[in-house]
């Protein structure tokens, strides 16, 4: 009886403490499994762009590009972009430098019309561009730093494309669906700041308490089943 009383008290009070979070876990898990991850990532709104082959013979050598850019790179990547071929030069310290592969100089400023055209070219759908704005600081939802162009589309998901102000490339896609998913993800991992840390002490403690609810629940179930079985056996022995 002492075990029954202790298990009942633990089960009841701990359930009151963590019950709401358990609801968030289950509800958030349902939402996150019900929405296809491709929809969350906006892949259904992304055109499968085929990059153009690079005309290497017409481009200056990397050494000349680095000299013009004033960078001593420890890593260099050449790739095509909506604004032409570009080198991304990573120095030993500091941020990578993006320059035109034709001139070795940074690309010029990009207008709202340019950003809208580049985003529209990467967008799959018939929705019109509803706005384009250069953000000096990347929003938290992008997971990036520095300035970005944000181009919004008037579709039902409220899709936004974030573009590099240097090359016009789509760096990330966000939508109302992504924001709903992100909201439930933060509830799920109990990191209401940025949703990046799912090993923090609060979730570990809450998970341990939830485990104690499950264990005490099994104890209560076993005790009640045993008691019911004893009552059934006693009733059978009393039968004539």
PDB file of C-alpha atoms in Angstrom:
ATOM      1  CA  UNK A   1       0.000   0.000   0.000  1.00  0.00           C
ATOM      2  CA  UNK A   2       2.932   2.332   0.670  1.00  0.00           C
ATOM      3  CA  UNK A   3       4.230   1.735  -2.851  1.00  0.00           C
ATOM      4  CA  UNK A   4       0.735   2.378  -4.243  1.00  0.00           C
ATOM      5  CA  UNK A   5       0.352   5.615  -2.293  1.00  0.00           C
ATOM      6  CA  UNK A   6       3.834   6.875  -3.218  1.00  0.00           C
ATOM      7  CA  UNK A   7       3.395   5.999  -6.890  1.00  0.00           C
ATOM      8  CA  UNK A   8      -0.012   7.677  -6.975  1.00  0.00           C
ATOM      9  CA  UNK A   9       1.328  10.896  -5.444  1.00  0.00           C
ATOM     10  CA  UNK A  10       4.358  10.992  -7.737  1.00  0.00           C
ATOM     11  CA  UNK A  11       2.252  10.269 -10.784  1.00  0.00           C
ATOM     12  CA  UNK A  12      -0.313  12.954  -9.949  1.00  0.00           C
ATOM     13  CA  UNK A  13       1.956  15.840  -8.969  1.00  0.00           C
ATOM     14  CA  UNK A  14       4.655  15.333 -11.552  1.00  0.00           C
ATOM     15  CA  UNK A  15       1.965  14.994 -14.237  1.00  0.00           C
ATOM     16  CA  UNK A  16       0.584  18.369 -13.155  1.00  0.00           C
ATOM     17  CA  UNK A  17       4.044  19.928 -13.484  1.00  0.00           C
ATOM     18  CA  UNK A  18       5.017  18.541 -16.899  1.00  0.00           C
ATOM     19  CA  UNK A  19       1.603  17.782 -18.364  1.00  0.00           C
ATOM     20  CA  UNK A  20       1.479  20.939 -20.480  1.00  0.00           C
ATOM     21  CA  UNK A  21       4.901  20.252 -21.975  1.00  0.00           C
ATOM     22  CA  UNK A  22       3.869  16.676 -22.755  1.00  0.00           C
ATOM     23  CA  UNK A  23       0.899  18.158 -24.616  1.00  0.00           C
ATOM     24  CA  UNK A  24       3.309  20.395 -26.554  1.00  0.00           C
ATOM     25  CA  UNK A  25       5.488  17.390 -27.376  1.00  0.00           C
ATOM     26  CA  UNK A  26       2.631  15.316 -28.683  1.00  0.00           C
ATOM     27  CA  UNK A  27       0.866  18.199 -30.457  1.00  0.00           C
ATOM     28  CA  UNK A  28       4.095  19.505 -31.932  1.00  0.00           C
ATOM     29  CA  UNK A  29       5.103  16.029 -33.037  1.00  0.00           C
ATOM     30  CA  UNK A  30       1.761  15.611 -34.774  1.00  0.00           C
ATOM     31  CA  UNK A  31       2.130  18.918 -36.633  1.00  0.00           C
ATOM     32  CA  UNK A  32       5.728  18.225 -37.630  1.00  0.00           C
ATOM     33  CA  UNK A  33       4.940  14.753 -38.956  1.00  0.00           C
ATOM     34  CA  UNK A  34       1.736  15.849 -40.698  1.00  0.00           C
ATOM     35  CA  UNK A  35       3.460  18.577 -42.771  1.00  0.00           C
ATOM     36  CA  UNK A  36       5.818  17.204 -45.456  1.00  0.00           C
ATOM     37  CA  UNK A  37       9.342  18.459 -44.827  1.00  0.00           C
ATOM     38  CA  UNK A  38       9.640  19.373 -48.521  1.00  0.00           C
ATOM     39  CA  UNK A  39       6.745  21.808 -48.047  1.00  0.00           C
ATOM     40  CA  UNK A  40       8.375  23.244 -44.925  1.00  0.00           C
ATOM     41  CA  UNK A  41      11.604  23.852 -46.850  1.00  0.00           C
ATOM     42  CA  UNK A  42       9.696  25.417 -49.751  1.00  0.00           C
ATOM     43  CA  UNK A  43      11.107  22.903 -52.227  1.00  0.00           C
ATOM     44  CA  UNK A  44       7.787  22.816 -54.081  1.00  0.00           C
ATOM     45  CA  UNK A  45       8.307  26.550 -54.809  1.00  0.00           C
ATOM     46  CA  UNK A  46      11.862  26.174 -56.107  1.00  0.00           C
ATOM     47  CA  UNK A  47      12.672  25.874 -59.798  1.00  0.00           C
ATOM     48  CA  UNK A  48      15.264  23.227 -60.594  1.00  0.00           C
ATOM     49  CA  UNK A  49      17.755  25.618 -62.160  1.00  0.00           C
ATOM     50  CA  UNK A  50      20.408  24.182 -64.450  1.00  0.00           C
ATOM     51  CA  UNK A  51      23.693  26.100 -64.037  1.00  0.00           C
ATOM     52  CA  UNK A  52      25.356  27.319 -67.201  1.00  0.00           C
ATOM     53  CA  UNK A  53      28.785  25.854 -68.050  1.00  0.00           C
ATOM     54  CA  UNK A  54      31.691  28.085 -67.076  1.00  0.00           C
ATOM     55  CA  UNK A  55      33.811  29.479 -69.903  1.00  0.00           C
ATOM     56  CA  UNK A  56      37.081  28.972 -68.096  1.00  0.00           C
ATOM     57  CA  UNK A  57      39.243  30.089 -70.982  1.00  0.00           C
ATOM     58  CA  UNK A  58      37.658  33.539 -70.962  1.00  0.00           C
ATOM     59  CA  UNK A  59      38.178  34.121 -67.230  1.00  0.00           C
ATOM     60  CA  UNK A  60      41.291  35.516 -65.536  1.00  0.00           C
ATOM     61  CA  UNK A  61      43.399  33.079 -63.529  1.00  0.00           C
ATOM     62  CA  UNK A  62      42.647  32.657 -59.840  1.00  0.00           C
ATOM     63  CA  UNK A  63      45.970  34.259 -58.905  1.00  0.00           C
ATOM     64  CA  UNK A  64      45.013  37.394 -60.843  1.00  0.00           C
ATOM     65  CA  UNK A  65      41.535  37.425 -59.317  1.00  0.00           C
ATOM     66  CA  UNK A  66      43.017  37.172 -55.799  1.00  0.00           C
ATOM     67  CA  UNK A  67      45.442  40.002 -56.570  1.00  0.00           C
ATOM     68  CA  UNK A  68      42.668  42.274 -57.832  1.00  0.00           C
ATOM     69  CA  UNK A  69      40.467  41.419 -54.858  1.00  0.00           C
ATOM     70  CA  UNK A  70      43.318  41.988 -52.407  1.00  0.00           C
ATOM     71  CA  UNK A  71      42.737  38.601 -50.765  1.00  0.00           C
ATOM     72  CA  UNK A  72      45.158  35.767 -49.983  1.00  0.00           C
ATOM     73  CA  UNK A  73      42.685  32.880 -50.025  1.00  0.00           C
ATOM     74  CA  UNK A  74      43.146  29.580 -48.259  1.00  0.00           C
ATOM     75  CA  UNK A  75      40.075  28.274 -50.050  1.00  0.00           C
ATOM     76  CA  UNK A  76      38.429  29.372 -53.299  1.00  0.00           C
ATOM     77  CA  UNK A  77      35.205  28.295 -54.967  1.00  0.00           C
ATOM     78  CA  UNK A  78      34.159  29.180 -58.517  1.00  0.00           C
ATOM     79  CA  UNK A  79      30.462  28.930 -59.366  1.00  0.00           C
ATOM     80  CA  UNK A  80      27.783  30.363 -61.587  1.00  0.00           C
ATOM     81  CA  UNK A  81      25.269  32.868 -60.230  1.00  0.00           C
ATOM     82  CA  UNK A  82      22.381  34.907 -61.670  1.00  0.00           C
ATOM     83  CA  UNK A  83      24.835  37.808 -62.033  1.00  0.00           C
ATOM     84  CA  UNK A  84      27.534  35.766 -63.744  1.00  0.00           C
ATOM     85  CA  UNK A  85      30.426  33.606 -62.624  1.00  0.00           C
ATOM     86  CA  UNK A  86      31.730  34.400 -59.151  1.00  0.00           C
ATOM     87  CA  UNK A  87      34.655  33.480 -56.953  1.00  0.00           C
ATOM     88  CA  UNK A  88      34.153  33.022 -53.221  1.00  0.00           C
ATOM     89  CA  UNK A  89      37.556  33.620 -51.645  1.00  0.00           C
ATOM     90  CA  UNK A  90      38.045  32.557 -48.045  1.00  0.00           C
ATOM     91  CA  UNK A  91      41.030  34.203 -46.292  1.00  0.00           C
ATOM     92  CA  UNK A  92      42.841  32.684 -43.328  1.00  0.00           C
ATOM     93  CA  UNK A  93      40.794  34.929 -41.034  1.00  0.00           C
ATOM     94  CA  UNK A  94      37.699  36.996 -41.551  1.00  0.00           C
ATOM     95  CA  UNK A  95      34.649  36.623 -43.731  1.00  0.00           C
ATOM     96  CA  UNK A  96      34.721  35.148 -47.265  1.00  0.00           C
ATOM     97  CA  UNK A  97      34.900  37.678 -50.097  1.00  0.00           C
ATOM     98  CA  UNK A  98      32.664  37.294 -53.168  1.00  0.00           C
ATOM     99  CA  UNK A  99      33.914  38.840 -56.410  1.00  0.00           C
ATOM    100  CA  UNK A 100      33.079  38.642 -60.073  1.00  0.00           C
ATOM    101  CA  UNK A 101      35.087  35.938 -61.826  1.00  0.00           C
ATOM    102  CA  UNK A 102      35.373  38.259 -64.826  1.00  0.00           C
ATOM    103  CA  UNK A 103      36.745  41.339 -63.073  1.00  0.00           C
ATOM    104  CA  UNK A 104      37.971  40.254 -59.640  1.00  0.00           C
ATOM    105  CA  UNK A 105      35.921  43.086 -58.179  1.00  0.00           C
ATOM    106  CA  UNK A 106      32.777  42.970 -56.048  1.00  0.00           C
ATOM    107  CA  UNK A 107      29.521  42.972 -57.949  1.00  0.00           C
ATOM    108  CA  UNK A 108      27.791  46.343 -58.091  1.00  0.00           C
ATOM    109  CA  UNK A 109      24.677  47.218 -56.069  1.00  0.00           C
ATOM    110  CA  UNK A 110      21.554  45.234 -56.905  1.00  0.00           C
ATOM    111  CA  UNK A 111      18.241  47.037 -57.386  1.00  0.00           C
ATOM    112  CA  UNK A 112      14.824  45.920 -56.158  1.00  0.00           C
ATOM    113  CA  UNK A 113      13.882  45.183 -59.757  1.00  0.00           C
ATOM    114  CA  UNK A 114      16.947  42.956 -60.145  1.00  0.00           C
ATOM    115  CA  UNK A 115      16.204  41.131 -56.896  1.00  0.00           C
ATOM    116  CA  UNK A 116      12.583  40.603 -57.939  1.00  0.00           C
ATOM    117  CA  UNK A 117      13.617  39.273 -61.345  1.00  0.00           C
ATOM    118  CA  UNK A 118      16.180  36.861 -59.875  1.00  0.00           C
ATOM    119  CA  UNK A 119      13.696  35.611 -57.260  1.00  0.00           C
ATOM    120  CA  UNK A 120      10.949  35.208 -59.856  1.00  0.00           C
ATOM    121  CA  UNK A 121      13.315  33.183 -62.015  1.00  0.00           C
ATOM    122  CA  UNK A 122      13.942  30.792 -59.109  1.00  0.00           C
ATOM    123  CA  UNK A 123      10.264  30.599 -58.084  1.00  0.00           C
ATOM    124  CA  UNK A 124       7.902  27.836 -59.190  1.00  0.00           C
ATOM    125  CA  UNK A 125       4.350  29.131 -59.401  1.00  0.00           C
ATOM    126  CA  UNK A 126       2.176  31.856 -60.840  1.00  0.00           C
ATOM    127  CA  UNK A 127       2.125  34.223 -57.846  1.00  0.00           C
ATOM    128  CA  UNK A 128       3.339  37.757 -58.375  1.00  0.00           C
ATOM    129  CA  UNK A 129       6.105  39.457 -56.412  1.00  0.00           C
ATOM    130  CA  UNK A 130       4.454  41.495 -53.682  1.00  0.00           C
ATOM    131  CA  UNK A 131       7.554  43.238 -52.376  1.00  0.00           C
ATOM    132  CA  UNK A 132      11.345  43.390 -52.375  1.00  0.00           C
ATOM    133  CA  UNK A 133      13.433  45.013 -49.675  1.00  0.00           C
ATOM    134  CA  UNK A 134      17.131  45.049 -48.797  1.00  0.00           C
ATOM    135  CA  UNK A 135      17.633  44.098 -45.156  1.00  0.00           C
ATOM    136  CA  UNK A 136      20.871  45.341 -43.623  1.00  0.00           C
ATOM    137  CA  UNK A 137      20.741  42.575 -41.018  1.00  0.00           C
ATOM    138  CA  UNK A 138      19.575  39.075 -41.903  1.00  0.00           C
ATOM    139  CA  UNK A 139      16.451  38.051 -39.940  1.00  0.00           C
ATOM    140  CA  UNK A 140      16.833  35.329 -37.337  1.00  0.00           C
ATOM    141  CA  UNK A 141      14.663  32.962 -39.364  1.00  0.00           C
ATOM    142  CA  UNK A 142      17.284  32.795 -42.130  1.00  0.00           C
ATOM    143  CA  UNK A 143      20.021  31.479 -39.857  1.00  0.00           C
ATOM    144  CA  UNK A 144      22.456  33.808 -41.612  1.00  0.00           C
ATOM    145  CA  UNK A 145      24.326  37.036 -40.976  1.00  0.00           C
ATOM    146  CA  UNK A 146      24.849  40.178 -42.988  1.00  0.00           C
ATOM    147  CA  UNK A 147      22.540  41.919 -45.445  1.00  0.00           C
ATOM    148  CA  UNK A 148      20.029  40.028 -47.599  1.00  0.00           C
ATOM    149  CA  UNK A 149      17.370  40.889 -50.125  1.00  0.00           C
ATOM    150  CA  UNK A 150      13.932  39.647 -49.097  1.00  0.00           C
ATOM    151  CA  UNK A 151      11.488  39.083 -51.951  1.00  0.00           C
ATOM    152  CA  UNK A 152       7.893  38.200 -51.004  1.00  0.00           C
ATOM    153  CA  UNK A 153       5.374  36.377 -53.171  1.00  0.00           C
ATOM    154  CA  UNK A 154       1.589  36.715 -53.026  1.00  0.00           C
ATOM    155  CA  UNK A 155       0.875  32.985 -52.730  1.00  0.00           C
ATOM    156  CA  UNK A 156      -1.161  31.175 -50.094  1.00  0.00           C
ATOM    157  CA  UNK A 157       1.976  30.112 -48.165  1.00  0.00           C
ATOM    158  CA  UNK A 158       3.270  33.722 -48.017  1.00  0.00           C
ATOM    159  CA  UNK A 159       6.573  32.588 -49.461  1.00  0.00           C
ATOM    160  CA  UNK A 160       9.698  34.715 -49.017  1.00  0.00           C
ATOM    161  CA  UNK A 161      12.976  34.226 -50.871  1.00  0.00           C
ATOM    162  CA  UNK A 162      16.151  35.603 -49.300  1.00  0.00           C
ATOM    163  CA  UNK A 163      18.799  36.515 -51.852  1.00  0.00           C
ATOM    164  CA  UNK A 164      22.483  37.342 -51.664  1.00  0.00           C
ATOM    165  CA  UNK A 165      22.946  41.073 -52.387  1.00  0.00           C
ATOM    166  CA  UNK A 166      26.222  40.199 -54.130  1.00  0.00           C
ATOM    167  CA  UNK A 167      25.258  37.420 -56.532  1.00  0.00           C
ATOM    168  CA  UNK A 168      21.440  37.344 -56.531  1.00  0.00           C
ATOM    169  CA  UNK A 169      21.433  33.689 -55.460  1.00  0.00           C
ATOM    170  CA  UNK A 170      18.565  32.412 -53.316  1.00  0.00           C
ATOM    171  CA  UNK A 171      20.188  31.712 -49.965  1.00  0.00           C
ATOM    172  CA  UNK A 172      17.108  30.375 -48.205  1.00  0.00           C
ATOM    173  CA  UNK A 173      13.325  30.131 -48.511  1.00  0.00           C
ATOM    174  CA  UNK A 174      10.777  30.793 -45.799  1.00  0.00           C
ATOM    175  CA  UNK A 175       6.972  30.750 -45.656  1.00  0.00           C
ATOM    176  CA  UNK A 176       4.026  30.752 -43.292  1.00  0.00           C
ATOM    177  CA  UNK A 177       4.236  26.946 -43.250  1.00  0.00           C
ATOM    178  CA  UNK A 178       7.883  27.110 -42.187  1.00  0.00           C
ATOM    179  CA  UNK A 179       7.039  29.597 -39.428  1.00  0.00           C
ATOM    180  CA  UNK A 180       4.259  27.358 -38.068  1.00  0.00           C
ATOM    181  CA  UNK A 181       6.657  24.403 -38.135  1.00  0.00           C
ATOM    182  CA  UNK A 182       9.358  26.477 -36.412  1.00  0.00           C
ATOM    183  CA  UNK A 183       6.913  27.572 -33.696  1.00  0.00           C
ATOM    184  CA  UNK A 184       6.009  23.982 -32.838  1.00  0.00           C
ATOM    185  CA  UNK A 185       9.646  22.905 -33.103  1.00  0.00           C
ATOM    186  CA  UNK A 186      10.629  25.470 -30.455  1.00  0.00           C
ATOM    187  CA  UNK A 187       7.844  24.226 -28.195  1.00  0.00           C
ATOM    188  CA  UNK A 188       8.970  20.668 -28.846  1.00  0.00           C
ATOM    189  CA  UNK A 189      12.630  21.218 -27.884  1.00  0.00           C
ATOM    190  CA  UNK A 190      11.775  23.819 -25.196  1.00  0.00           C
ATOM    191  CA  UNK A 191      14.205  26.319 -26.718  1.00  0.00           C
ATOM    192  CA  UNK A 192      12.053  29.394 -27.195  1.00  0.00           C
ATOM    193  CA  UNK A 193      15.008  31.574 -28.212  1.00  0.00           C
ATOM    194  CA  UNK A 194      16.160  30.200 -31.567  1.00  0.00           C
ATOM    195  CA  UNK A 195      15.234  26.498 -31.488  1.00  0.00           C
ATOM    196  CA  UNK A 196      18.838  25.412 -31.977  1.00  0.00           C
ATOM    197  CA  UNK A 197      19.610  23.800 -28.608  1.00  0.00           C
ATOM    198  CA  UNK A 198      17.826  20.544 -27.801  1.00  0.00           C
ATOM    199  CA  UNK A 199      20.325  19.359 -25.179  1.00  0.00           C
ATOM    200  CA  UNK A 200      19.791  22.094 -22.610  1.00  0.00           C
ATOM    201  CA  UNK A 201      19.189  21.243 -18.914  1.00  0.00           C
ATOM    202  CA  UNK A 202      15.491  22.196 -18.935  1.00  0.00           C
ATOM    203  CA  UNK A 203      14.499  19.617 -21.535  1.00  0.00           C
ATOM    204  CA  UNK A 204      16.687  16.970 -19.885  1.00  0.00           C
ATOM    205  CA  UNK A 205      15.027  17.568 -16.493  1.00  0.00           C
ATOM    206  CA  UNK A 206      11.535  17.632 -18.020  1.00  0.00           C
ATOM    207  CA  UNK A 207      12.217  14.421 -19.943  1.00  0.00           C
ATOM    208  CA  UNK A 208      13.472  12.729 -16.770  1.00  0.00           C
ATOM    209  CA  UNK A 209      10.328  13.819 -14.904  1.00  0.00           C
ATOM    210  CA  UNK A 210       8.168  12.540 -17.743  1.00  0.00           C
ATOM    211  CA  UNK A 211       9.975   9.211 -17.577  1.00  0.00           C
ATOM    212  CA  UNK A 212       9.139   9.041 -13.873  1.00  0.00           C
ATOM    213  CA  UNK A 213       5.450   9.520 -14.766  1.00  0.00           C
ATOM    214  CA  UNK A 214       5.630   6.573 -17.145  1.00  0.00           C
ATOM    215  CA  UNK A 215       7.401   4.374 -14.591  1.00  0.00           C
ATOM    216  CA  UNK A 216       5.003   5.286 -11.780  1.00  0.00           C
ATOM    217  CA  UNK A 217       2.102   4.724 -14.173  1.00  0.00           C
ATOM    218  CA  UNK A 218       3.333   1.194 -14.911  1.00  0.00           C
ATOM    219  CA  UNK A 219       3.692   0.566 -11.172  1.00  0.00           C
ATOM    220  CA  UNK A 220       0.120   1.733 -10.575  1.00  0.00           C
ATOM    221  CA  UNK A 221      -1.132  -0.381 -13.459  1.00  0.00           C
ATOM    222  CA  UNK A 222       0.676  -3.471 -12.165  1.00  0.00           C
ATOM    223  CA  UNK A 223      -0.641  -2.962  -8.619  1.00  0.00           C
ATOM    224  CA  UNK A 224      -4.225  -2.486  -9.815  1.00  0.00           C
ATOM    225  CA  UNK A 225      -4.065  -5.467 -12.185  1.00  0.00           C
ATOM    226  CA  UNK A 226      -2.643  -7.639  -9.391  1.00  0.00           C
ATOM    227  CA  UNK A 227      -5.393  -6.493  -7.031  1.00  0.00           C
ATOM    228  CA  UNK A 228      -8.082  -7.191  -9.629  1.00  0.00           C
ATOM    229  CA  UNK A 229      -6.667 -10.659 -10.286  1.00  0.00           C
ATOM    230  CA  UNK A 230      -6.705 -11.421  -6.557  1.00  0.00           C
ATOM    231  CA  UNK A 231     -10.350 -10.340  -6.356  1.00  0.00           C
ATOM    232  CA  UNK A 232     -11.224 -12.587  -9.311  1.00  0.00           C
ATOM    233  CA  UNK A 233      -9.449 -15.577  -7.740  1.00  0.00           C
ATOM    234  CA  UNK A 234     -11.135 -14.933  -4.386  1.00  0.00           C
ATOM    235  CA  UNK A 235     -14.540 -14.751  -6.063  1.00  0.00           C
ATOM    236  CA  UNK A 236     -13.936 -18.058  -7.816  1.00  0.00           C
ATOM    237  CA  UNK A 237     -12.937 -19.760  -4.569  1.00  0.00           C
ATOM    238  CA  UNK A 238     -16.190 -18.634  -2.965  1.00  0.00           C
ATOM    239  CA  UNK A 239     -18.239 -20.143  -5.767  1.00  0.00           C
ATOM    240  CA  UNK A 240     -19.971 -23.411  -4.827  1.00  0.00           C
TER     241      UNK A 240
END
